[in-house]
Coordinates of C-alpha atoms in Angstrom, one line a residue:
X26 CA 6.9 14.6 8.8
X27 CA 8.2 11.3 7.4
X28 CA 5.8 9.5 5.1
X29 CA 5.7 5.8 4.0
X30 CA 3.7 4.2 1.2
X31 CA 2.7 0.6 1.9
X32 CA 2.1 -1.3 -1.3
X33 CA 0.2 -4.4 -0.1
X34 CA -0.1 -7.8 -1.8
X35 CA 0.4 -6.5 -5.4
X36 CA 1.5 -9.9 -6.5
X37 CA 0.9 -11.8 -9.7
X38 CA -0.8 -14.8 -8.1
X39 CA -3.1 -12.7 -5.9
X40 CA -4.3 -10.4 -8.7
X41 CA -5.2 -13.0 -11.3
X42 CA -8.9 -12.5 -10.9
X43 CA -8.7 -8.7 -10.5
X44 CA -6.6 -8.0 -13.7
X45 CA -9.1 -5.6 -15.2
X46 CA -8.9 -3.4 -12.1
X47 CA -5.2 -3.2 -11.5
X48 CA -4.0 -0.8 -14.2
X49 CA -5.4 2.4 -12.8
X50 CA -4.4 1.5 -9.2
X51 CA -0.9 0.8 -10.3
X52 CA -0.7 4.2 -12.0
X53 CA -1.6 6.0 -8.8
X54 CA 0.6 3.7 -6.7
X55 CA 3.6 4.3 -9.0
X56 CA 3.1 8.0 -9.1
X57 CA 2.9 8.4 -5.3
X58 CA 5.8 6.0 -4.8
X59 CA 7.9 8.1 -7.2
X60 CA 7.1 11.3 -5.4
X61 CA 8.0 9.8 -2.1
X62 CA 11.3 8.4 -3.4
X63 CA 12.3 11.7 -4.9
X64 CA 11.6 13.4 -1.6
X65 CA 13.5 10.9 0.6
X66 CA 10.5 9.1 2.1
X67 CA 9.8 5.4 2.4
X68 CA 8.2 2.9 -0.1
X69 CA 7.5 -0.6 1.3
X70 CA 6.3 -3.5 -0.7
X71 CA 4.5 -5.8 1.7
X72 CA 4.4 -9.4 0.3
X73 CA 2.0 -12.1 1.3
X74 CA 3.7 -15.4 2.1
X75 CA 0.7 -17.6 2.6
X76 CA 1.5 -19.6 -0.5
X77 CA 5.3 -19.8 -0.2
X78 CA 6.9 -22.1 -2.8
X79 CA 5.0 -20.5 -5.6
X80 CA 7.6 -17.8 -6.1
X81 CA 6.7 -16.9 -9.7
X82 CA 3.0 -16.5 -8.9
X83 CA 3.7 -14.4 -5.9
X84 CA 6.3 -12.1 -7.3
X85 CA 5.5 -8.3 -7.6
X86 CA 3.0 -7.6 -10.3
X87 CA 4.9 -6.3 -13.4
X88 CA 2.8 -3.0 -13.5
X89 CA 4.1 -2.1 -10.0
X90 CA 7.4 -0.1 -10.3
X91 CA 10.1 -1.0 -7.8
X92 CA 13.4 0.7 -7.1
X93 CA 16.5 -0.5 -5.3
X94 CA 15.8 1.8 -2.4
X95 CA 12.4 0.3 -1.8
X96 CA 12.0 -2.0 1.2
X97 CA 10.2 -5.4 1.3
X98 CA 8.4 -6.9 4.2
X99 CA 6.9 -10.3 4.3
X100 CA 3.6 -11.0 6.0
X101 CA 1.4 -14.0 6.7
X102 CA -1.8 -12.3 8.0
X103 CA -4.2 -9.8 6.5
X104 CA -3.0 -7.1 8.9
X105 CA 0.6 -6.5 7.7
X106 CA 1.5 -5.4 11.3
X107 CA 0.6 -8.8 12.8
X108 CA 3.5 -11.1 13.4
X109 CA 5.8 -9.1 11.0
X110 CA 8.6 -6.6 11.2
X111 CA 6.6 -3.8 9.6
X112 CA 6.1 -1.7 12.7
X113 CA 9.8 -1.9 13.6
X114 CA 10.8 -1.0 10.0
X115 CA 8.6 2.1 10.1
X116 CA 9.8 3.2 13.5
X117 CA 13.5 2.7 12.5
X118 CA 12.9 5.1 9.7
X119 CA 11.0 7.5 11.9
X120 CA 7.8 7.3 9.9
X121 CA 4.8 8.9 11.4
X122 CA 2.3 9.0 8.5
X123 CA 1.4 5.8 6.6
X124 CA -0.3 5.7 3.2
X125 CA -1.9 2.3 2.5
X126 CA -2.4 1.0 -1.0
X127 CA -2.7 -2.3 -2.9
X128 CA -4.8 -5.4 -2.7
X129 CA -7.4 -6.2 -1.4
X130 CA -9.7 -3.5 -0.2
X131 CA -11.8 -5.8 2.0
X132 CA -8.9 -7.7 3.5
X133 CA -5.2 -6.6 3.7
X134 CA -5.8 -2.9 2.9
X135 CA -8.5 -2.5 5.5
X136 CA -6.9 -4.6 8.2
X137 CA -3.4 -3.0 7.7
X138 CA -5.0 0.5 7.8
X139 CA -6.7 -0.4 11.1
X140 CA -3.4 -1.9 12.4
X141 CA -1.5 1.3 11.6
X142 CA -4.1 3.4 13.4
X143 CA -4.0 1.1 16.4
X144 CA -0.2 1.6 16.6
X145 CA -0.5 5.3 16.6
X146 CA 0.5 6.1 13.0
X147 CA -1.4 8.8 11.2
X148 CA -2.9 6.8 8.4
X149 CA -4.8 7.2 5.1
X150 CA -5.8 5.1 2.2
X151 CA -4.4 6.1 -1.2
X152 CA -7.4 7.2 -3.3
X153 CA -7.6 5.2 -6.5
X154 CA -4.6 3.1 -5.3
X155 CA -6.6 0.1 -4.1
X156 CA -7.6 -3.0 -5.9
X157 CA -10.3 -5.6 -5.0
X158 CA -11.9 -8.7 -6.3
X159 CA -15.2 -6.8 -6.0
X160 CA -15.6 -3.6 -7.9
X161 CA -17.6 -1.8 -5.2
X162 CA -15.2 -2.6 -2.3
X163 CA -12.7 0.2 -2.8
X164 CA -15.6 2.7 -2.8
X165 CA -16.8 1.4 0.5
X166 CA -13.3 1.7 1.9
X167 CA -12.9 5.2 0.6
X168 CA -16.3 6.2 2.2
X169 CA -15.5 4.7 5.6
X170 CA -11.8 5.6 6.1
X171 CA -9.5 8.6 5.7
X172 CA -8.4 8.9 2.1
X173 CA -5.6 10.8 0.5
X174 CA -5.4 11.7 -3.2
X175 CA -2.1 12.2 -5.0
X176 CA -2.5 16.0 -5.3
X177 CA -2.7 16.1 -1.5
X178 CA 0.5 14.0 -1.3
X179 CA 2.1 16.5 -3.7
X180 CA 1.0 19.4 -1.4
X181 CA 2.3 17.6 1.7
X182 CA 5.7 17.2 0.0
X183 CA 5.7 20.8 -1.3
X184 CA 5.8 19.6 -4.9
X185 CA 5.1 22.4 -7.4
X186 CA 4.1 22.0 -11.0

């Protein structure tokens, strides 16, 4: 099974009003991203382009770790699959299980999760890897969708302590 972690909209300009809630999510995202990289799976940073021209504000948040092997996909809609190359990138790398993380629970994370499911990918939300403008939104998302914790990712990859 080939896994991909989608890190959605974790950009400086988008996270301004959610700063107090990003640290813990970044820890979970970074840990799972590291696990996937070490085991030859895919990490994709999906970047919102609605405010192009404000490059500094829309750069990847400094708490999100990036590596040279990571991929970047640009999107202009909440569903990262809509009018983007995301589906083609995943299929080219033979990904069949997508883990969705990032910002915002009530927008891009939810819509991209649904988009992945509609396209036939097995899909889950990274537990504690989602940020929102509203503190309760990630809990609603976790309650209503399939969720994957990092120990489950470790088990899927055969990582032993």
